[in-house]
Each structure stands twice: as C-alpha cells, then as structure tokens.
Coordinates of C-alpha atoms in Angstrom, one line a residue:
M21 CA 2.0 -16.7 14.8
T22 CA 1.2 -13.0 15.3
S23 CA -1.1 -11.5 12.7
R24 CA 0.5 -9.7 9.8
Y25 CA -1.2 -7.3 7.4
L26 CA -0.9 -8.0 3.7
S27 CA -1.3 -5.3 1.0
I28 CA -0.8 -5.3 -2.7
D29 CA 0.2 -2.3 -4.8
L30 CA -1.5 -2.8 -8.2
E31 CA -0.5 -0.7 -11.2
L32 CA 0.2 -1.3 -14.8
P33 CA 3.6 -3.1 -15.0
S34 CA 4.9 -0.2 -17.1
M35 CA 4.4 2.2 -14.2
A36 CA 7.2 0.8 -12.1
S37 CA 9.6 3.6 -11.3
N38 CA 12.7 1.7 -12.5
L39 CA 11.1 1.4 -16.0
R40 CA 9.7 4.9 -16.2
A41 CA 13.1 6.3 -15.5
V42 CA 14.8 5.0 -18.6
G43 CA 12.5 6.2 -21.4
L44 CA 11.4 2.9 -22.9
S45 CA 9.3 3.1 -26.1
T46 CA 5.5 3.2 -25.9
S47 CA 5.2 -0.1 -27.8
V48 CA 7.5 -1.9 -25.5
L49 CA 5.7 -0.7 -22.4
Q50 CA 2.3 -1.6 -23.9
E51 CA 3.5 -5.1 -24.6
L52 CA 4.7 -5.4 -21.0
D53 CA 1.3 -4.3 -19.8
T54 CA -0.4 -7.3 -21.5
R55 CA 1.1 -9.4 -18.7
L56 CA -1.1 -7.7 -16.1
E57 CA -4.0 -10.1 -16.3
L58 CA -1.6 -13.1 -16.0
Q59 CA 0.1 -11.5 -13.0
V60 CA -3.2 -10.8 -11.2
T61 CA -4.5 -14.2 -11.9
G62 CA -1.4 -15.8 -10.4
L63 CA -1.6 -13.6 -7.4
L64 CA -5.3 -14.4 -6.7
R65 CA -4.6 -18.1 -7.0
L66 CA -1.7 -17.8 -4.6
L67 CA -3.7 -15.9 -2.0
E68 CA -6.5 -18.4 -2.3
R69 CA -4.1 -21.3 -1.8
L70 CA -2.6 -19.7 1.3
G71 CA -6.0 -18.6 2.6
L72 CA -5.0 -15.0 2.7
K73 CA -7.0 -11.8 2.3
A74 CA -5.3 -8.5 1.3
T75 CA -6.0 -4.8 0.8
V76 CA -5.2 -4.1 -2.9
F77 CA -4.3 -0.5 -3.6
A78 CA -5.1 0.1 -7.3
V79 CA -4.3 3.0 -9.5
G80 CA -7.4 4.7 -11.0
Q81 CA -6.3 4.2 -14.6
L82 CA -6.9 0.4 -14.1
A83 CA -10.6 1.2 -13.5
L84 CA -10.8 2.6 -17.0
S85 CA -9.0 -0.2 -18.7
H86 CA -9.2 -3.3 -16.5
G87 CA -12.4 -3.0 -14.5
Q88 CA -13.0 -6.7 -14.8
L89 CA -9.7 -7.3 -12.8
L90 CA -11.0 -5.1 -10.0
D91 CA -14.3 -7.1 -10.1
R92 CA -12.3 -10.3 -9.7
I93 CA -10.3 -8.9 -6.8
R94 CA -13.4 -7.7 -5.0
D95 CA -15.3 -10.9 -5.6
A96 CA -12.5 -12.9 -4.1
G97 CA -13.0 -11.1 -0.9
H98 CA -10.1 -8.6 -0.9
G99 CA -10.4 -5.0 0.0
I100 CA -9.7 -2.3 -2.6
G101 CA -7.9 1.0 -1.8
C102 CA -6.5 3.9 -3.8
H103 CA -3.0 4.0 -5.2
G104 CA -3.4 7.4 -7.0
H105 CA -4.6 7.7 -10.6
S106 CA -1.4 7.6 -12.7
H107 CA 1.2 6.4 -10.2
L108 CA 2.2 10.0 -9.6
N109 CA 5.2 10.5 -7.2
L110 CA 3.9 13.0 -4.7
H111 CA 7.4 14.2 -3.8
R112 CA 7.8 15.5 -7.3
A113 CA 4.3 16.8 -8.0
D114 CA 3.1 20.3 -7.2
P115 CA 0.2 20.3 -4.7
A116 CA -2.5 21.1 -7.2
R117 CA -1.4 18.3 -9.5
A118 CA -1.3 15.9 -6.6
R119 CA -4.9 16.8 -5.5
E120 CA -6.1 16.5 -9.1
D121 CA -4.6 13.0 -9.4
L122 CA -6.2 11.9 -6.2
Q123 CA -9.6 13.2 -7.3
G124 CA -9.3 11.5 -10.6
A125 CA -8.5 8.2 -8.9
T126 CA -11.3 8.5 -6.4
T127 CA -13.8 9.1 -9.2
A128 CA -12.5 6.2 -11.4
L129 CA -12.3 3.7 -8.5
G130 CA -15.6 4.8 -7.0
P131 CA -17.6 1.6 -7.8
W132 CA -14.9 -0.5 -6.0
L133 CA -13.9 1.7 -3.1
P134 CA -15.6 1.5 0.4
A135 CA -18.0 4.2 1.4
A136 CA -16.7 7.7 2.0
G137 CA -15.1 7.9 5.4
Q138 CA -13.8 4.3 5.3
R139 CA -11.4 4.5 2.3
G140 CA -7.7 3.7 2.4
F141 CA -4.9 5.2 0.4
R142 CA -1.2 4.4 -0.4
A143 CA 1.0 6.8 -2.1
P144 CA 3.0 5.5 -5.1
D145 CA 6.6 4.7 -4.1
F146 CA 5.6 5.7 -0.5
S147 CA 6.1 9.3 -1.6
L148 CA 3.7 11.0 0.9
D149 CA 5.6 13.4 3.2
P150 CA 4.0 13.1 6.7
Q151 CA 4.4 16.8 7.0
D152 CA 2.2 17.4 3.9
S153 CA -0.9 18.6 5.8
L154 CA -2.5 19.8 2.5
F155 CA -2.5 16.4 0.9
Y156 CA -3.8 14.8 4.1
R157 CA -6.6 17.3 4.1
A158 CA -7.4 16.4 0.5
L159 CA -7.5 12.7 1.5
A160 CA -10.1 13.5 4.2
E161 CA -12.1 15.6 1.7
N162 CA -12.2 12.7 -0.7
G163 CA -13.5 10.3 1.9
Y164 CA -10.3 8.6 3.0
R165 CA -10.1 7.6 6.7
W166 CA -6.6 6.1 6.6
S167 CA -3.4 6.0 4.7
S168 CA -0.4 3.5 4.6
S169 CA 2.0 5.7 2.7
V170 CA 5.0 6.3 5.0
M171 CA 7.9 3.9 5.1
R172 CA 10.3 4.8 7.9
A173 CA 13.3 3.7 5.9
R174 CA 12.5 6.1 3.1
V175 CA 12.4 9.3 5.3
P176 CA 15.9 10.9 5.1
S177 CA 15.9 11.7 8.9
V178 CA 13.7 9.8 11.3
G179 CA 13.7 12.9 13.3
N180 CA 11.4 14.4 10.7
L181 CA 8.7 11.9 11.7
P182 CA 6.2 12.2 14.5
L183 CA 7.1 10.0 17.5
E184 CA 4.3 7.4 16.7
L185 CA 5.7 7.0 13.1
Q186 CA 9.3 6.7 14.4
L187 CA 8.0 3.7 16.5
G188 CA 6.0 2.3 13.7
R189 CA 2.7 2.9 15.3
V190 CA -0.6 4.3 13.9
W191 CA -0.5 8.1 13.9
R192 CA -3.4 10.5 13.4
E193 CA -2.5 13.5 11.2
P194 CA -3.7 16.4 13.3
G195 CA -5.1 18.7 10.7
S196 CA -7.2 16.1 8.8
G197 CA -7.8 13.3 11.3
V198 CA -6.5 10.8 8.7
L199 CA -4.8 7.7 10.3
E200 CA -1.4 6.9 9.0
L201 CA -0.3 3.2 9.2
P202 CA 3.4 3.2 8.6
L203 CA 5.5 0.5 7.0
G204 CA 8.5 -0.9 8.6
G205 CA 12.1 0.1 8.1
H206 CA 15.3 1.2 9.9
R207 CA 18.3 3.3 9.0
P208 CA 21.3 1.5 10.7
F209 CA 24.4 3.7 10.3
G210 CA 22.2 6.0 8.1
I211 CA 21.5 3.2 5.5
P212 CA 17.8 2.9 4.7
L213 CA 16.6 -0.7 5.0
G214 CA 13.0 -1.7 4.8
H215 CA 11.5 -5.1 5.5
G216 CA 8.5 -7.2 4.9
G217 CA 7.9 -6.4 1.2
G218 CA 8.8 -5.3 -2.2
F219 CA 12.4 -4.8 -3.1
W220 CA 13.5 -5.4 0.5
L221 CA 11.8 -8.8 0.7
R222 CA 13.2 -9.9 -2.6
V223 CA 16.8 -8.7 -2.1
L224 CA 17.6 -9.0 1.6
P225 CA 17.9 -12.3 3.5
L226 CA 14.5 -13.6 4.5
A227 CA 15.6 -13.8 8.1
W228 CA 15.9 -9.9 8.1
S229 CA 12.2 -9.5 7.3
R230 CA 11.1 -12.4 9.7
W231 CA 13.1 -10.9 12.6
N232 CA 11.9 -7.3 12.0
L233 CA 8.2 -8.3 11.6
A234 CA 8.4 -10.2 14.9
R235 CA 10.1 -7.2 16.4
D236 CA 7.3 -4.9 15.1
A237 CA 4.7 -7.1 16.8
R238 CA 6.6 -7.1 20.1
T239 CA 7.0 -3.3 20.1
G240 CA 3.5 -2.4 19.1
A241 CA 4.3 -1.5 15.6
L242 CA 2.3 -2.7 12.6
P243 CA 3.8 -5.8 11.0
Q244 CA 3.1 -5.3 7.3
V245 CA 3.9 -7.4 4.3
Y246 CA 3.4 -6.0 0.8
L247 CA 4.2 -6.6 -2.8
H248 CA 3.4 -5.9 -6.5
P249 CA 1.9 -8.6 -8.8
W250 CA 4.8 -8.1 -11.2
E251 CA 7.2 -9.3 -8.5
L252 CA 5.6 -12.7 -8.8
D253 CA 6.3 -12.9 -12.5
P254 CA 9.9 -14.1 -13.0
D255 CA 9.2 -14.8 -16.7
Q256 CA 8.6 -11.2 -17.7
P257 CA 11.0 -9.7 -20.2
R258 CA 14.1 -7.9 -18.8
L259 CA 13.9 -4.4 -20.2
V260 CA 16.4 -2.6 -18.0
R261 CA 19.9 -3.5 -16.9
G262 CA 22.5 -2.4 -14.4
W263 CA 21.4 -1.1 -11.0
R264 CA 17.8 -0.4 -12.1
G265 CA 17.6 -3.9 -13.6
W266 CA 18.9 -5.5 -10.4
R267 CA 16.3 -3.5 -8.4
Q268 CA 13.5 -4.4 -10.7
Y269 CA 14.1 -8.2 -11.2
H270 CA 16.4 -9.6 -8.5
G271 CA 14.7 -12.2 -6.3
Q272 CA 11.5 -12.5 -8.2
A273 CA 11.9 -16.3 -8.6
S274 CA 11.8 -16.7 -4.8
M275 CA 9.1 -14.1 -4.0
E276 CA 6.2 -16.6 -3.9
T277 CA 8.1 -18.8 -1.4
R278 CA 9.0 -15.9 0.7
L279 CA 5.4 -14.7 0.9
E280 CA 4.3 -18.2 1.9
V281 CA 6.9 -18.3 4.7
L282 CA 5.9 -14.9 6.1

C-alpha cells in the first residue's frame, strides 16, 4: 500500500469549534476536559497496536497544564508540532493577535518542538489563508519550516489557491520560504468535501476516503490521514444537539476501525 501521512490535532476537548460556538458553562467544559488523558492514552495504545507513528500538533496551553502527556507522546516516538496556543481561528483574528498566539505557543511548546528551522505548524480548523503572507513570515521567524494548514475543500474558490495547492502538492510560500503541505478535498458542484480525516472520515462512506487517498497518491498529491483524540471517545457526554451535535459526535464509534483500514 502507498504510504500515507498520519497527523493528530491535539487540543483540550472543550476547544472543539462546535462546543465553543454554543456557550457552554465553564464547569461543564472543565469536566469534559478531564477526559483528555483517557483519550490520549487510548490513542497511543491504538497507534502502538497498529505500528503507526504520527505528527501530533498540540496547542501551547497543553504544555502548561498537561506537559506529562506531551512527554508520553514524544517518548512513544511521535513528532510534535504546533497547533497554536489557544486554538485561535486565524480567519477571525487580527494579524497582531494571530502572531501573539503563535509566539505564545512556540514558547510554551519549546521543550517538545524540534529545533528552529525544522518545526511544523497546523492552523486550528485549517484556518490559515494561503494568501496570508504576514502569518507565513511569522512562522518562519519563529522557526517553522513547514505548515499543513490548508484544506482544499475549505477554500471558497479553488481559484484562490496557487496551482500546487489546487493539485494537492507541496507548495513553498514565496515570501517566507515555508512549505505548505495541503490536505485533501474537492468541491464537486461547489460542495466542499474533504477526505481522509476528522469529520469527513467519520461521516462520509469509508470508500470515499479510500478512493481519494489512492487518487492523491497517483496524482502526486500528499495522501494525509488526520484526527482528534476526542473522535475516538464515543462515551463522552453529548453536550450539543442538532446540526452541531451531529458534526461533533456522528461516526465516533466507527472511527477506530476506519483508521485501522486506512
């Protein structure tokens, strides 16, 4: 089978965008966050059983509260990258706030990150605009060599992407020299559909991700698989309903099997 690249987005469970959007109480969110260690333990056991290594993009706040989890991840042989400090959506943040968040994360994660010039970054919710040259420059200034923050399905018009990103290939942002490793996705009939991870892997038929990952490999794109530890925790309390609840919880019971197949 063609090689596929596995990454994990690691944040406090309460940082999920579907939960943040509904204004849950602090006490409820704090109780949810107590599941983080259980979720990470389950993830590490699964990866060990499958013989897989991953890049784990962690938020900087975890370094302040759960440094021992980052130690366990590193000691298990997984790489650690940066997922911002507070899971800040870059689309909605002013440039100064975005740079401040990046700097805070880089400082907090310093003991676990690779040396400057080798670091990797993933924007929360894939919210980095490939045209945002100022943020790419900030990445370079903070020692980041590469990013995996652009999902083709999430960009409103594929015409806004450089050709390499349209094709799913590695692209070098010209002003900073930072490499962008895009995640898969298509917009058939204008409908954004990702594949290989997260919501898309949980909700769409498994055959969709398998076919598209094979297609990525054939066409020179990067076949990437990704997930969050909370997506492997079907026993977590259901705190939101309706559309957001469906997006948050649907398919969690089958996520472990789907990862194993891919």
